[in-house]
């Protein structure tokens, strides 16, 4: 029986986060010098759907540019109307504190616009939260897959599958048993051949 979430699943948005730059359209620096590393959060949300979130690893900023080249896949459920892209900076934490971050800049894209335009590979303008000032640019590529185009959703979404690992172990054990059987058969054949050879010599001598 299908679950409610699987019934409402529309497809998968596959996003490759490539790089971000701390300059605006006039080539003016808009990131503070204190920004030494950053990561990207992706969120698909809507008023009638649960939010789906993913994030990249943290990379260092070099020359006002930060590079990831990481692919993330997000489930797109019915009622999710917007993709939010948030450029974040990790906060320094004291021992024992939970990791936290601050949003440096962000942008939002309507999912319907993405679906009309995929495949996409372009730079999107980022804006600083609250004030709406220039926050630089981020380059991402996007594609969209329908559920029937995805053979292994767990693999696409980066989830570990215990069944897959179990099957792999069974196949490995089967191969080892088969290999051991073949080796045993070969050894027995060699022994039998040796016996036959000895019998032949004895018969010849007799």
mmCIF file with all atom_site columns, C-alpha atoms in Angstrom, residues 41-123:
data_model
loop_
_atom_site.group_PDB
_atom_site.id
_atom_site.type_symbol
_atom_site.label_atom_id
_atom_site.label_alt_id
_atom_site.label_comp_id
_atom_site.label_asym_id
_atom_site.label_entity_id
_atom_site.label_seq_id
_atom_site.pdbx_PDB_ins_code
_atom_site.Cartn_x
_atom_site.Cartn_y
_atom_site.Cartn_z
_atom_site.occupancy
_atom_site.B_iso_or_equiv
_atom_site.pdbx_formal_charge
_atom_site.auth_seq_id
_atom_site.auth_comp_id
_atom_site.auth_asym_id
_atom_site.auth_atom_id
_atom_site.pdbx_PDB_model_num
ATOM 1  C CA . UNK A 1 41  ? 21.510 24.977 2.040   1.00 0.00 ? 41  UNK A CA 1
ATOM 2  C CA . UNK A 1 42  ? 18.765 24.013 -0.393  1.00 0.00 ? 42  UNK A CA 1
ATOM 3  C CA . UNK A 1 43  ? 15.110 23.940 0.634   1.00 0.00 ? 43  UNK A CA 1
ATOM 4  C CA . UNK A 1 44  ? 11.997 23.059 -1.323  1.00 0.00 ? 44  UNK A CA 1
ATOM 5  C CA . UNK A 1 45  ? 8.968  24.353 0.538   1.00 0.00 ? 45  UNK A CA 1
ATOM 6  C CA . UNK A 1 46  ? 5.351  25.359 0.192   1.00 0.00 ? 46  UNK A CA 1
ATOM 7  C CA . UNK A 1 47  ? 2.339  26.151 2.389   1.00 0.00 ? 47  UNK A CA 1
ATOM 8  C CA . UNK A 1 48  ? 0.807  22.702 1.883   1.00 0.00 ? 48  UNK A CA 1
ATOM 9  C CA . UNK A 1 49  ? 3.894  20.513 1.800   1.00 0.00 ? 49  UNK A CA 1
ATOM 10 C CA . UNK A 1 50  ? 6.573  19.512 4.259   1.00 0.00 ? 50  UNK A CA 1
ATOM 11 C CA . UNK A 1 51  ? 9.935  21.155 3.554   1.00 0.00 ? 51  UNK A CA 1
ATOM 12 C CA . UNK A 1 52  ? 12.766 19.111 2.070   1.00 0.00 ? 52  UNK A CA 1
ATOM 13 C CA . UNK A 1 53  ? 16.291 20.246 2.968   1.00 0.00 ? 53  UNK A CA 1
ATOM 14 C CA . UNK A 1 54  ? 19.784 19.355 1.825   1.00 0.00 ? 54  UNK A CA 1
ATOM 15 C CA . UNK A 1 55  ? 23.161 21.030 2.206   1.00 0.00 ? 55  UNK A CA 1
ATOM 16 C CA . UNK A 1 56  ? 26.648 20.874 0.744   1.00 0.00 ? 56  UNK A CA 1
ATOM 17 C CA . UNK A 1 57  ? 29.876 20.378 2.629   1.00 0.00 ? 57  UNK A CA 1
ATOM 18 C CA . UNK A 1 58  ? 31.768 23.428 3.879   1.00 0.00 ? 58  UNK A CA 1
ATOM 19 C CA . UNK A 1 59  ? 34.436 24.835 1.529   1.00 0.00 ? 59  UNK A CA 1
ATOM 20 C CA . UNK A 1 60  ? 37.017 27.574 1.947   1.00 0.00 ? 60  UNK A CA 1
ATOM 21 C CA . UNK A 1 61  ? 36.703 30.971 0.284   1.00 0.00 ? 61  UNK A CA 1
ATOM 22 C CA . UNK A 1 62  ? 39.655 31.855 -1.944  1.00 0.00 ? 62  UNK A CA 1
ATOM 23 C CA . UNK A 1 63  ? 39.908 35.149 -3.806  1.00 0.00 ? 63  UNK A CA 1
ATOM 24 C CA . UNK A 1 64  ? 36.275 35.917 -3.156  1.00 0.00 ? 64  UNK A CA 1
ATOM 25 C CA . UNK A 1 65  ? 35.139 32.613 -4.697  1.00 0.00 ? 65  UNK A CA 1
ATOM 26 C CA . UNK A 1 66  ? 34.080 29.344 -3.098  1.00 0.00 ? 66  UNK A CA 1
ATOM 27 C CA . UNK A 1 67  ? 33.748 26.097 -5.076  1.00 0.00 ? 67  UNK A CA 1
ATOM 28 C CA . UNK A 1 68  ? 31.811 22.896 -4.281  1.00 0.00 ? 68  UNK A CA 1
ATOM 29 C CA . UNK A 1 69  ? 30.775 21.007 -7.443  1.00 0.00 ? 69  UNK A CA 1
ATOM 30 C CA . UNK A 1 70  ? 28.452 18.831 -5.352  1.00 0.00 ? 70  UNK A CA 1
ATOM 31 C CA . UNK A 1 71  ? 25.239 17.223 -6.560  1.00 0.00 ? 71  UNK A CA 1
ATOM 32 C CA . UNK A 1 72  ? 22.177 17.106 -4.312  1.00 0.00 ? 72  UNK A CA 1
ATOM 33 C CA . UNK A 1 73  ? 18.785 15.589 -5.073  1.00 0.00 ? 73  UNK A CA 1
ATOM 34 C CA . UNK A 1 74  ? 15.590 16.742 -3.359  1.00 0.00 ? 74  UNK A CA 1
ATOM 35 C CA . UNK A 1 75  ? 12.138 15.155 -3.359  1.00 0.00 ? 75  UNK A CA 1
ATOM 36 C CA . UNK A 1 76  ? 9.502  17.438 -4.862  1.00 0.00 ? 76  UNK A CA 1
ATOM 37 C CA . UNK A 1 77  ? 6.102  16.927 -3.248  1.00 0.00 ? 77  UNK A CA 1
ATOM 38 C CA . UNK A 1 78  ? 2.745  18.274 -4.343  1.00 0.00 ? 78  UNK A CA 1
ATOM 39 C CA . UNK A 1 79  ? 2.263  21.787 -2.952  1.00 0.00 ? 79  UNK A CA 1
ATOM 40 C CA . UNK A 1 80  ? 5.985  22.662 -2.866  1.00 0.00 ? 80  UNK A CA 1
ATOM 41 C CA . UNK A 1 81  ? 6.261  25.860 -4.846  1.00 0.00 ? 81  UNK A CA 1
ATOM 42 C CA . UNK A 1 82  ? 9.666  27.391 -4.129  1.00 0.00 ? 82  UNK A CA 1
ATOM 43 C CA . UNK A 1 83  ? 13.321 26.399 -4.094  1.00 0.00 ? 83  UNK A CA 1
ATOM 44 C CA . UNK A 1 84  ? 15.314 28.476 -1.602  1.00 0.00 ? 84  UNK A CA 1
ATOM 45 C CA . UNK A 1 85  ? 19.097 28.722 -1.966  1.00 0.00 ? 85  UNK A CA 1
ATOM 46 C CA . UNK A 1 86  ? 20.917 29.921 1.137   1.00 0.00 ? 86  UNK A CA 1
ATOM 47 C CA . UNK A 1 87  ? 24.619 30.705 1.294   1.00 0.00 ? 87  UNK A CA 1
ATOM 48 C CA . UNK A 1 88  ? 25.692 30.142 4.886   1.00 0.00 ? 88  UNK A CA 1
ATOM 49 C CA . UNK A 1 89  ? 28.761 30.740 7.025   1.00 0.00 ? 89  UNK A CA 1
ATOM 50 C CA . UNK A 1 90  ? 29.506 28.387 9.939   1.00 0.00 ? 90  UNK A CA 1
ATOM 51 C CA . UNK A 1 91  ? 29.779 30.084 13.325  1.00 0.00 ? 91  UNK A CA 1
ATOM 52 C CA . UNK A 1 92  ? 32.714 29.390 15.559  1.00 0.00 ? 92  UNK A CA 1
ATOM 53 C CA . UNK A 1 93  ? 31.551 27.267 18.465  1.00 0.00 ? 93  UNK A CA 1
ATOM 54 C CA . UNK A 1 94  ? 32.892 26.612 21.920  1.00 0.00 ? 94  UNK A CA 1
ATOM 55 C CA . UNK A 1 95  ? 33.571 23.014 22.996  1.00 0.00 ? 95  UNK A CA 1
ATOM 56 C CA . UNK A 1 96  ? 30.287 21.245 23.700  1.00 0.00 ? 96  UNK A CA 1
ATOM 57 C CA . UNK A 1 97  ? 28.154 23.685 21.700  1.00 0.00 ? 97  UNK A CA 1
ATOM 58 C CA . UNK A 1 98  ? 26.014 22.542 18.785  1.00 0.00 ? 98  UNK A CA 1
ATOM 59 C CA . UNK A 1 99  ? 27.123 23.672 15.300  1.00 0.00 ? 99  UNK A CA 1
ATOM 60 C CA . UNK A 1 100 ? 25.315 26.785 14.056  1.00 0.00 ? 100 UNK A CA 1
ATOM 61 C CA . UNK A 1 101 ? 25.497 29.098 11.074  1.00 0.00 ? 101 UNK A CA 1
ATOM 62 C CA . UNK A 1 102 ? 24.465 32.484 9.753   1.00 0.00 ? 102 UNK A CA 1
ATOM 63 C CA . UNK A 1 103 ? 22.869 33.175 6.348   1.00 0.00 ? 103 UNK A CA 1
ATOM 64 C CA . UNK A 1 104 ? 25.132 35.407 4.270   1.00 0.00 ? 104 UNK A CA 1
ATOM 65 C CA . UNK A 1 105 ? 22.859 35.702 1.241   1.00 0.00 ? 105 UNK A CA 1
ATOM 66 C CA . UNK A 1 106 ? 19.971 33.888 -0.385  1.00 0.00 ? 106 UNK A CA 1
ATOM 67 C CA . UNK A 1 107 ? 17.538 33.728 -3.273  1.00 0.00 ? 107 UNK A CA 1
ATOM 68 C CA . UNK A 1 108 ? 14.291 31.983 -4.151  1.00 0.00 ? 108 UNK A CA 1
ATOM 69 C CA . UNK A 1 109 ? 13.149 30.399 -7.417  1.00 0.00 ? 109 UNK A CA 1
ATOM 70 C CA . UNK A 1 110 ? 9.621  29.222 -8.227  1.00 0.00 ? 110 UNK A CA 1
ATOM 71 C CA . UNK A 1 111 ? 9.555  25.488 -8.920  1.00 0.00 ? 111 UNK A CA 1
ATOM 72 C CA . UNK A 1 112 ? 7.182  25.991 -11.861 1.00 0.00 ? 112 UNK A CA 1
ATOM 73 C CA . UNK A 1 113 ? 9.786  28.256 -13.488 1.00 0.00 ? 113 UNK A CA 1
ATOM 74 C CA . UNK A 1 114 ? 12.448 25.604 -12.940 1.00 0.00 ? 114 UNK A CA 1
ATOM 75 C CA . UNK A 1 115 ? 10.278 22.905 -14.521 1.00 0.00 ? 115 UNK A CA 1
ATOM 76 C CA . UNK A 1 116 ? 9.712  25.076 -17.586 1.00 0.00 ? 116 UNK A CA 1
ATOM 77 C CA . UNK A 1 117 ? 13.430 25.778 -18.019 1.00 0.00 ? 117 UNK A CA 1
ATOM 78 C CA . UNK A 1 118 ? 15.329 22.579 -17.109 1.00 0.00 ? 118 UNK A CA 1
ATOM 79 C CA . UNK A 1 119 ? 18.022 21.634 -17.827 1.00 0.00 ? 119 UNK A CA 1
ATOM 80 C CA . UNK A 1 120 ? 19.540 24.810 -16.333 1.00 0.00 ? 120 UNK A CA 1
ATOM 81 C CA . UNK A 1 121 ? 23.139 25.928 -15.789 1.00 0.00 ? 121 UNK A CA 1
ATOM 82 C CA . UNK A 1 122 ? 23.428 29.587 -14.824 1.00 0.00 ? 122 UNK A CA 1
ATOM 83 C CA . UNK A 1 123 ? 24.408 32.181 -12.223 1.00 0.00 ? 123 UNK A CA 1
#
